[in-house]
Amino acid sequence: MSGHSKWANIKHKKGKADAHKGKMFTKLGRELVVASRACGGDVNNFRLKIAIENAKAENVPNENIQRAILKGIGGLEGAAYEELRYEGYGPGGVAVMIDILTDNRNRSAGEVRHIFSKNGGNMGETGCVSWMFEEKGQLRIIREGLKLNDDDLMMMVLDAGAEDLDIDEDGFVVYTAPDALESVRQALVDQKISVEESVISPIPQNTIEITDADQARKIVRLMDILEDHDDTQGVYSNFELAEALSDEDF
């Protein structure tokens, strides 16, 4: 899973460094609306609970969170968002999937298709690349302040039901089966370990190593533009940058 984690880290750092706070609030708010609608506003529902925690981690005000939950159950007027997943291919044939929340599917489809075509890729039919991925729970833990060493943390999360732990210079990504995400998250909370982000998202079963810097630059540009689209909730791919490109400025 290291290939996915390396891209997740690139995206993670980029998002923390330069994402506009208003845009981030909007994306988190849409997820709160949809999660609330799906469960009738039950704050004990797993998806809504995770949406609330992720919003709080980004310092979304409580009143914004409550307003989004009310919108979801029809207590306030607001746009009706639809969940969509678009699939396609990027430069070099890498697989790309985009999760979208939109109030106008025709507009979103046209804009995403345009982004693909202008950046060396093409949008495909539903199912064209999704078979290459598997849904996994992911929990990100920051190293700062963590009292456990790497080995002890590994043993702790595996005992709690996790499948794997990926380690990098900033922290850790814990991988779980989707239905085990909540129990592993709770085990971390019980040990006073702060979970920065919890998501269920696609992981590539195999990765394509990119060794050419120009091709890598084109792929990362496509991913960045898709990520920055107003309707995007998540972007996923199966490429892995070669170690020789680790110092390149993408």
PDB file of C-alpha atoms in Angstrom:
ATOM      1  CA  MET A   1       0.000   0.000   0.000  1.00  0.00           C
ATOM      2  CA  SER A   2       3.047   2.255   0.118  1.00  0.00           C
ATOM      3  CA  GLY A   3       2.394   3.713  -3.327  1.00  0.00           C
ATOM      4  CA  HIS A   4      -1.012   5.023  -2.345  1.00  0.00           C
ATOM      5  CA  SER A   5       0.320   6.341   0.934  1.00  0.00           C
ATOM      6  CA  LYS A   6       3.048   8.341  -0.815  1.00  0.00           C
ATOM      7  CA  TRP A   7       0.447  10.081  -2.981  1.00  0.00           C
ATOM      8  CA  ALA A   8      -1.829  10.503   0.047  1.00  0.00           C
ATOM      9  CA  ASN A   9       1.040  12.236   1.807  1.00  0.00           C
ATOM     10  CA  ILE A  10       1.729  14.539  -1.157  1.00  0.00           C
ATOM     11  CA  LYS A  11      -1.948  15.436  -1.286  1.00  0.00           C
ATOM     12  CA  HIS A  12      -2.102  15.759   2.479  1.00  0.00           C
ATOM     13  CA  LYS A  13       0.834  18.180   2.662  1.00  0.00           C
ATOM     14  CA  LYS A  14      -0.434  20.195  -0.281  1.00  0.00           C
ATOM     15  CA  GLY A  15      -3.886  20.438   1.237  1.00  0.00           C
ATOM     16  CA  LYS A  16      -2.565  21.611   4.580  1.00  0.00           C
ATOM     17  CA  ALA A  17      -0.202  24.101   2.962  1.00  0.00           C
ATOM     18  CA  ASP A  18      -2.322  25.908   0.403  1.00  0.00           C
ATOM     19  CA  ALA A  19      -5.980  24.923   0.512  1.00  0.00           C
ATOM     20  CA  HIS A  20      -8.171  27.960   0.972  1.00  0.00           C
ATOM     21  CA  LYS A  21      -9.980  27.711   4.303  1.00  0.00           C
ATOM     22  CA  GLY A  22     -13.325  28.740   2.813  1.00  0.00           C
ATOM     23  CA  LYS A  23     -13.122  26.000   0.163  1.00  0.00           C
ATOM     24  CA  MET A  24     -12.177  23.418   2.787  1.00  0.00           C
ATOM     25  CA  PHE A  25     -15.112  24.475   4.962  1.00  0.00           C
ATOM     26  CA  THR A  26     -17.415  24.112   1.954  1.00  0.00           C
ATOM     27  CA  LYS A  27     -16.252  20.575   1.208  1.00  0.00           C
ATOM     28  CA  LEU A  28     -16.536  19.498   4.816  1.00  0.00           C
ATOM     29  CA  GLY A  29     -19.962  21.147   5.058  1.00  0.00           C
ATOM     30  CA  ARG A  30     -21.257  19.244   2.033  1.00  0.00           C
ATOM     31  CA  GLU A  31     -20.127  15.955   3.515  1.00  0.00           C
ATOM     32  CA  LEU A  32     -21.937  16.842   6.753  1.00  0.00           C
ATOM     33  CA  VAL A  33     -25.134  17.597   4.814  1.00  0.00           C
ATOM     34  CA  VAL A  34     -25.044  14.328   2.866  1.00  0.00           C
ATOM     35  CA  ALA A  35     -24.060  12.219   5.889  1.00  0.00           C
ATOM     36  CA  SER A  36     -26.824  13.820   7.957  1.00  0.00           C
ATOM     37  CA  ARG A  37     -29.402  13.237   5.227  1.00  0.00           C
ATOM     38  CA  ALA A  38     -28.404   9.572   4.933  1.00  0.00           C
ATOM     39  CA  CYS A  39     -28.871   8.866   8.642  1.00  0.00           C
ATOM     40  CA  GLY A  40     -31.604  11.327   9.555  1.00  0.00           C
ATOM     41  CA  GLY A  41     -29.247  13.450  11.636  1.00  0.00           C
ATOM     42  CA  ASP A  42     -28.279  10.653  14.043  1.00  0.00           C
ATOM     43  CA  VAL A  43     -24.985  11.902  15.498  1.00  0.00           C
ATOM     44  CA  ASN A  44     -24.154   8.345  16.618  1.00  0.00           C
ATOM     45  CA  ASN A  45     -24.151   7.210  12.991  1.00  0.00           C
ATOM     46  CA  PHE A  46     -20.586   6.310  11.995  1.00  0.00           C
ATOM     47  CA  ARG A  47     -20.414   8.356   8.798  1.00  0.00           C
ATOM     48  CA  LEU A  48     -21.864  11.471  10.401  1.00  0.00           C
ATOM     49  CA  LYS A  49     -19.658  11.045  13.467  1.00  0.00           C
ATOM     50  CA  ILE A  50     -16.552  10.899  11.260  1.00  0.00           C
ATOM     51  CA  ALA A  51     -17.745  13.907   9.237  1.00  0.00           C
ATOM     52  CA  ILE A  52     -18.172  15.898  12.453  1.00  0.00           C
ATOM     53  CA  GLU A  53     -14.730  14.915  13.744  1.00  0.00           C
ATOM     54  CA  ASN A  54     -13.036  15.767  10.450  1.00  0.00           C
ATOM     55  CA  ALA A  55     -14.786  19.151  10.428  1.00  0.00           C
ATOM     56  CA  LYS A  56     -13.680  19.863  13.995  1.00  0.00           C
ATOM     57  CA  ALA A  57     -10.109  18.856  13.109  1.00  0.00           C
ATOM     58  CA  GLU A  58     -10.142  21.641  10.489  1.00  0.00           C
ATOM     59  CA  ASN A  59     -11.567  24.096  13.061  1.00  0.00           C
ATOM     60  CA  VAL A  60     -14.973  24.402  11.418  1.00  0.00           C
ATOM     61  CA  PRO A  61     -17.137  26.343  13.913  1.00  0.00           C
ATOM     62  CA  ASN A  62     -19.731  24.311  15.808  1.00  0.00           C
ATOM     63  CA  GLU A  63     -22.531  26.520  14.499  1.00  0.00           C
ATOM     64  CA  ASN A  64     -21.494  25.677  10.916  1.00  0.00           C
ATOM     65  CA  ILE A  65     -21.523  21.977  11.767  1.00  0.00           C
ATOM     66  CA  GLN A  66     -24.966  22.151  13.342  1.00  0.00           C
ATOM     67  CA  ARG A  67     -26.330  24.175  10.422  1.00  0.00           C
ATOM     68  CA  ALA A  68     -25.072  21.563   7.947  1.00  0.00           C
ATOM     69  CA  ILE A  69     -26.658  18.750   9.957  1.00  0.00           C
ATOM     70  CA  LEU A  70     -29.967  20.614  10.000  1.00  0.00           C
ATOM     71  CA  LYS A  71     -29.783  21.130   6.239  1.00  0.00           C
ATOM     72  CA  GLY A  72     -29.267  17.420   5.818  1.00  0.00           C
ATOM     73  CA  ILE A  73     -32.477  16.518   7.613  1.00  0.00           C
ATOM     74  CA  GLY A  74     -34.487  19.275   5.937  1.00  0.00           C
ATOM     75  CA  GLY A  75     -34.510  21.666   8.870  1.00  0.00           C
ATOM     76  CA  LEU A  76     -33.015  24.441   6.755  1.00  0.00           C
ATOM     77  CA  GLU A  77     -33.242  25.278   3.084  1.00  0.00           C
ATOM     78  CA  GLY A  78     -30.233  24.420   0.975  1.00  0.00           C
ATOM     79  CA  ALA A  79     -29.022  22.706  -2.166  1.00  0.00           C
ATOM     80  CA  ALA A  80     -29.712  18.981  -2.582  1.00  0.00           C
ATOM     81  CA  TYR A  81     -26.318  17.374  -3.123  1.00  0.00           C
ATOM     82  CA  GLU A  82     -25.787  14.156  -5.046  1.00  0.00           C
ATOM     83  CA  GLU A  83     -22.848  11.774  -4.543  1.00  0.00           C
ATOM     84  CA  LEU A  84     -21.069  10.750  -7.737  1.00  0.00           C
ATOM     85  CA  ARG A  85     -17.847   8.974  -8.636  1.00  0.00           C
ATOM     86  CA  TYR A  86     -16.133   9.679 -11.956  1.00  0.00           C
ATOM     87  CA  GLU A  87     -13.436   7.429 -13.397  1.00  0.00           C
ATOM     88  CA  GLY A  88     -10.816   7.892 -16.058  1.00  0.00           C
ATOM     89  CA  TYR A  89      -7.188   7.753 -17.111  1.00  0.00           C
ATOM     90  CA  GLY A  90      -4.411  10.250 -16.623  1.00  0.00           C
ATOM     91  CA  PRO A  91      -1.118  10.724 -18.491  1.00  0.00           C
ATOM     92  CA  GLY A  92       0.699   7.435 -18.925  1.00  0.00           C
ATOM     93  CA  GLY A  93      -2.532   5.505 -18.491  1.00  0.00           C
ATOM     94  CA  VAL A  94      -2.678   5.826 -14.706  1.00  0.00           C
ATOM     95  CA  ALA A  95      -6.109   5.141 -13.198  1.00  0.00           C
ATOM     96  CA  VAL A  96      -7.934   8.100 -11.628  1.00  0.00           C
ATOM     97  CA  MET A  97     -11.148   8.245  -9.605  1.00  0.00           C
ATOM     98  CA  ILE A  98     -12.868  11.364  -8.285  1.00  0.00           C
ATOM     99  CA  ASP A  99     -15.578  11.518  -5.618  1.00  0.00           C
ATOM    100  CA  ILE A 100     -17.957  14.413  -6.218  1.00  0.00           C
ATOM    101  CA  LEU A 101     -20.727  16.083  -4.231  1.00  0.00           C
ATOM    102  CA  THR A 102     -22.787  18.275  -6.540  1.00  0.00           C
ATOM    103  CA  ASP A 103     -26.153  19.952  -6.957  1.00  0.00           C
ATOM    104  CA  ASN A 104     -25.809  19.782 -10.758  1.00  0.00           C
ATOM    105  CA  ARG A 105     -24.449  16.532 -12.166  1.00  0.00           C
ATOM    106  CA  ASN A 106     -24.410  17.754 -15.773  1.00  0.00           C
ATOM    107  CA  ARG A 107     -22.265  20.753 -14.877  1.00  0.00           C
ATOM    108  CA  SER A 108     -19.875  18.667 -12.788  1.00  0.00           C
ATOM    109  CA  ALA A 109     -19.517  15.962 -15.442  1.00  0.00           C
ATOM    110  CA  GLY A 110     -18.732  18.530 -18.122  1.00  0.00           C
ATOM    111  CA  GLU A 111     -16.173  20.318 -15.984  1.00  0.00           C
ATOM    112  CA  VAL A 112     -14.426  17.116 -14.881  1.00  0.00           C
ATOM    113  CA  ARG A 113     -14.331  15.822 -18.477  1.00  0.00           C
ATOM    114  CA  HIS A 114     -12.800  19.145 -19.558  1.00  0.00           C
ATOM    115  CA  ILE A 115     -10.112  18.898 -16.852  1.00  0.00           C
ATOM    116  CA  PHE A 116      -9.167  15.406 -18.030  1.00  0.00           C
ATOM    117  CA  SER A 117      -8.981  16.367 -21.705  1.00  0.00           C
ATOM    118  CA  LYS A 118      -6.961  19.537 -21.065  1.00  0.00           C
ATOM    119  CA  ASN A 119      -4.395  17.701 -18.938  1.00  0.00           C
ATOM    120  CA  GLY A 120      -3.483  14.641 -20.970  1.00  0.00           C
ATOM    121  CA  GLY A 121      -6.170  12.282 -19.733  1.00  0.00           C
ATOM    122  CA  ASN A 122      -9.674  11.159 -20.570  1.00  0.00           C
ATOM    123  CA  MET A 123     -12.779  10.458 -18.523  1.00  0.00           C
ATOM    124  CA  GLY A 124     -14.076   6.904 -18.928  1.00  0.00           C
ATOM    125  CA  GLU A 125     -17.220   4.938 -18.254  1.00  0.00           C
ATOM    126  CA  THR A 126     -18.345   3.874 -14.789  1.00  0.00           C
ATOM    127  CA  GLY A 127     -16.336   0.817 -13.761  1.00  0.00           C
ATOM    128  CA  CYS A 128     -13.438   1.367 -16.153  1.00  0.00           C
ATOM    129  CA  VAL A 129     -10.862   1.648 -13.344  1.00  0.00           C
ATOM    130  CA  SER A 130     -12.731   1.029 -10.082  1.00  0.00           C
ATOM    131  CA  TRP A 131     -11.963  -2.694 -10.296  1.00  0.00           C
ATOM    132  CA  MET A 132      -8.305  -1.805  -9.660  1.00  0.00           C
ATOM    133  CA  PHE A 133      -9.117  -0.399  -6.217  1.00  0.00           C
ATOM    134  CA  GLU A 134     -10.340  -1.707  -2.877  1.00  0.00           C
ATOM    135  CA  GLU A 135     -12.162   0.359  -0.254  1.00  0.00           C
ATOM    136  CA  LYS A 136     -10.149   0.717   2.957  1.00  0.00           C
ATOM    137  CA  GLY A 137     -10.478   2.675   6.153  1.00  0.00           C
ATOM    138  CA  GLN A 138      -7.597   5.071   6.813  1.00  0.00           C
ATOM    139  CA  LEU A 139      -6.697   6.927   9.992  1.00  0.00           C
ATOM    140  CA  ARG A 140      -3.923   9.498  10.031  1.00  0.00           C
ATOM    141  CA  ILE A 141      -1.877   9.958  13.194  1.00  0.00           C
ATOM    142  CA  ILE A 142       0.656  12.760  13.654  1.00  0.00           C
ATOM    143  CA  ARG A 143       3.978  11.763  15.199  1.00  0.00           C
ATOM    144  CA  GLU A 144       4.315  14.903  17.338  1.00  0.00           C
ATOM    145  CA  GLY A 145       3.360  14.195  20.949  1.00  0.00           C
ATOM    146  CA  LEU A 146       2.974  10.446  20.427  1.00  0.00           C
ATOM    147  CA  LYS A 147       4.316   8.501  23.403  1.00  0.00           C
ATOM    148  CA  LEU A 148       4.444   5.067  21.748  1.00  0.00           C
ATOM    149  CA  ASN A 149       7.370   4.049  19.568  1.00  0.00           C
ATOM    150  CA  ASP A 150       6.748   2.769  16.046  1.00  0.00           C
ATOM    151  CA  ASP A 151       6.810  -0.923  16.982  1.00  0.00           C
ATOM    152  CA  ASP A 152       4.465  -0.502  19.948  1.00  0.00           C
ATOM    153  CA  LEU A 153       2.027   1.509  17.835  1.00  0.00           C
ATOM    154  CA  MET A 154       2.117  -1.178  15.160  1.00  0.00           C
ATOM    155  CA  MET A 155       1.291  -3.892  17.692  1.00  0.00           C
ATOM    156  CA  MET A 156      -1.436  -1.763  19.278  1.00  0.00           C
ATOM    157  CA  VAL A 157      -3.313  -1.065  16.030  1.00  0.00           C
ATOM    158  CA  LEU A 158      -2.971  -4.644  14.781  1.00  0.00           C
ATOM    159  CA  ASP A 159      -4.372  -5.923  18.084  1.00  0.00           C
ATOM    160  CA  ALA A 160      -7.268  -3.474  17.648  1.00  0.00           C
ATOM    161  CA  GLY A 161      -8.117  -4.979  14.237  1.00  0.00           C
ATOM    162  CA  ALA A 162      -6.108  -2.887  11.780  1.00  0.00           C
ATOM    163  CA  GLU A 163      -4.601  -4.472   8.672  1.00  0.00           C
ATOM    164  CA  ASP A 164      -1.467  -2.378   8.200  1.00  0.00           C
ATOM    165  CA  LEU A 165       0.455   0.676   9.376  1.00  0.00           C
ATOM    166  CA  ASP A 166       2.408   2.938   7.015  1.00  0.00           C
ATOM    167  CA  ILE A 167       5.129   5.137   8.513  1.00  0.00           C
ATOM    168  CA  ASP A 168       6.536   8.389   7.162  1.00  0.00           C
ATOM    169  CA  GLU A 169       8.432  11.389   8.516  1.00  0.00           C
ATOM    170  CA  ASP A 170       5.267  13.199   9.637  1.00  0.00           C
ATOM    171  CA  GLY A 171       3.406  10.308  11.202  1.00  0.00           C
ATOM    172  CA  PHE A 172       1.388   7.243  10.383  1.00  0.00           C
ATOM    173  CA  VAL A 173      -1.496   5.991   8.279  1.00  0.00           C
ATOM    174  CA  VAL A 174      -3.446   3.075   9.753  1.00  0.00           C
ATOM    175  CA  TYR A 175      -5.308   0.902   7.233  1.00  0.00           C
ATOM    176  CA  THR A 176      -8.400  -1.102   8.164  1.00  0.00           C
ATOM    177  CA  ALA A 177     -11.296  -2.944   6.609  1.00  0.00           C
ATOM    178  CA  PRO A 178     -14.151  -0.429   6.216  1.00  0.00           C
ATOM    179  CA  ASP A 179     -16.247  -2.049   8.944  1.00  0.00           C
ATOM    180  CA  ALA A 180     -13.295  -2.030  11.365  1.00  0.00           C
ATOM    181  CA  LEU A 181     -12.484   1.674  11.036  1.00  0.00           C
ATOM    182  CA  GLU A 182     -14.653   2.795  13.938  1.00  0.00           C
ATOM    183  CA  SER A 183     -13.399   0.151  16.393  1.00  0.00           C
ATOM    184  CA  VAL A 184      -9.750   0.877  15.555  1.00  0.00           C
ATOM    185  CA  ARG A 185     -10.375   4.621  15.830  1.00  0.00           C
ATOM    186  CA  GLN A 186     -12.005   4.134  19.221  1.00  0.00           C
ATOM    187  CA  ALA A 187      -9.067   2.006  20.394  1.00  0.00           C
ATOM    188  CA  LEU A 188      -6.707   4.854  19.470  1.00  0.00           C
ATOM    189  CA  VAL A 189      -8.898   7.404  21.256  1.00  0.00           C
ATOM    190  CA  ASP A 190      -8.982   5.161  24.341  1.00  0.00           C
ATOM    191  CA  GLN A 191      -5.173   5.231  24.353  1.00  0.00           C
ATOM    192  CA  LYS A 192      -5.225   9.050  24.172  1.00  0.00           C
ATOM    193  CA  ILE A 193      -3.808   8.941  20.637  1.00  0.00           C
ATOM    194  CA  SER A 194      -5.059  11.827  18.514  1.00  0.00           C
ATOM    195  CA  VAL A 195      -6.505  10.849  15.123  1.00  0.00           C
ATOM    196  CA  GLU A 196      -6.117  13.753  12.714  1.00  0.00           C
ATOM    197  CA  GLU A 197      -8.315  12.329   9.943  1.00  0.00           C
ATOM    198  CA  SER A 198     -10.536   9.282   9.400  1.00  0.00           C
ATOM    199  CA  VAL A 199     -11.791   8.270   5.965  1.00  0.00           C
ATOM    200  CA  ILE A 200     -12.965   5.310   3.940  1.00  0.00           C
ATOM    201  CA  SER A 201     -11.558   5.594   0.436  1.00  0.00           C
ATOM    202  CA  PRO A 202     -10.217   3.485  -2.454  1.00  0.00           C
ATOM    203  CA  ILE A 203      -6.719   2.003  -2.289  1.00  0.00           C
ATOM    204  CA  PRO A 204      -5.071   0.703  -5.492  1.00  0.00           C
ATOM    205  CA  GLN A 205      -4.420  -3.029  -5.390  1.00  0.00           C
ATOM    206  CA  ASN A 206      -1.325  -2.478  -7.565  1.00  0.00           C
ATOM    207  CA  THR A 207       0.600   0.662  -8.464  1.00  0.00           C
ATOM    208  CA  ILE A 208       2.317   2.003 -11.580  1.00  0.00           C
ATOM    209  CA  GLU A 209       5.779   3.429 -10.929  1.00  0.00           C
ATOM    210  CA  ILE A 210       6.418   6.739 -12.690  1.00  0.00           C
ATOM    211  CA  THR A 211      10.108   7.295 -13.456  1.00  0.00           C
ATOM    212  CA  ASP A 212       9.938  10.153 -15.987  1.00  0.00           C
ATOM    213  CA  ALA A 213       9.907  13.608 -14.390  1.00  0.00           C
ATOM    214  CA  ASP A 214       7.888  15.266 -17.170  1.00  0.00           C
ATOM    215  CA  GLN A 215       5.221  12.579 -17.041  1.00  0.00           C
ATOM    216  CA  ALA A 216       5.151  12.781 -13.246  1.00  0.00           C
ATOM    217  CA  ARG A 217       4.674  16.535 -13.451  1.00  0.00           C
ATOM    218  CA  LYS A 218       1.710  16.116 -15.823  1.00  0.00           C
ATOM    219  CA  ILE A 219       0.082  13.497 -13.585  1.00  0.00           C
ATOM    220  CA  VAL A 220       0.500  15.564 -10.424  1.00  0.00           C
ATOM    221  CA  ARG A 221      -0.879  18.627 -12.228  1.00  0.00           C
ATOM    222  CA  LEU A 222      -4.002  16.698 -13.259  1.00  0.00           C
ATOM    223  CA  MET A 223      -4.466  15.411  -9.718  1.00  0.00           C
ATOM    224  CA  ASP A 224      -4.016  18.895  -8.246  1.00  0.00           C
ATOM    225  CA  ILE A 225      -6.543  20.485 -10.613  1.00  0.00           C
ATOM    226  CA  LEU A 226      -9.099  17.749  -9.942  1.00  0.00           C
ATOM    227  CA  GLU A 227      -8.477  18.106  -6.206  1.00  0.00           C
ATOM    228  CA  ASP A 228      -9.062  21.861  -6.396  1.00  0.00           C
ATOM    229  CA  HIS A 229     -12.407  21.568  -8.187  1.00  0.00           C
ATOM    230  CA  ASP A 230     -15.201  22.982  -6.026  1.00  0.00           C
ATOM    231  CA  ASP A 231     -17.261  19.757  -6.129  1.00  0.00           C
ATOM    232  CA  THR A 232     -14.399  17.356  -5.368  1.00  0.00           C
ATOM    233  CA  GLN A 233     -14.399  15.430  -2.121  1.00  0.00           C
ATOM    234  CA  GLY A 234     -11.517  13.077  -2.928  1.00  0.00           C
ATOM    235  CA  VAL A 235      -9.146  12.096  -5.752  1.00  0.00           C
ATOM    236  CA  TYR A 236      -7.491   8.675  -5.994  1.00  0.00           C
ATOM    237  CA  SER A 237      -4.931   7.149  -8.333  1.00  0.00           C
ATOM    238  CA  ASN A 238      -2.680   4.119  -8.708  1.00  0.00           C
ATOM    239  CA  PHE A 239       0.616   5.824  -9.542  1.00  0.00           C
ATOM    240  CA  GLU A 240       3.761   5.790  -7.431  1.00  0.00           C
ATOM    241  CA  LEU A 241       6.597   8.240  -7.934  1.00  0.00           C
ATOM    242  CA  ALA A 242       9.997   6.603  -8.282  1.00  0.00           C
ATOM    243  CA  GLU A 243      12.443   7.248  -5.459  1.00  0.00           C
ATOM    244  CA  ALA A 244      14.642   9.209  -7.862  1.00  0.00           C
ATOM    245  CA  LEU A 245      11.856  11.800  -8.190  1.00  0.00           C
ATOM    246  CA  SER A 246      11.381  12.316  -4.470  1.00  0.00           C
ATOM    247  CA  ASP A 247      13.316  15.610  -4.493  1.00  0.00           C
ATOM    248  CA  GLU A 248      11.563  17.020  -7.538  1.00  0.00           C
ATOM    249  CA  ASP A 249       9.355  20.081  -7.090  1.00  0.00           C
ATOM    250  CA  PHE A 250       5.899  19.095  -8.363  1.00  0.00           C
TER     251      PHE A 250
END
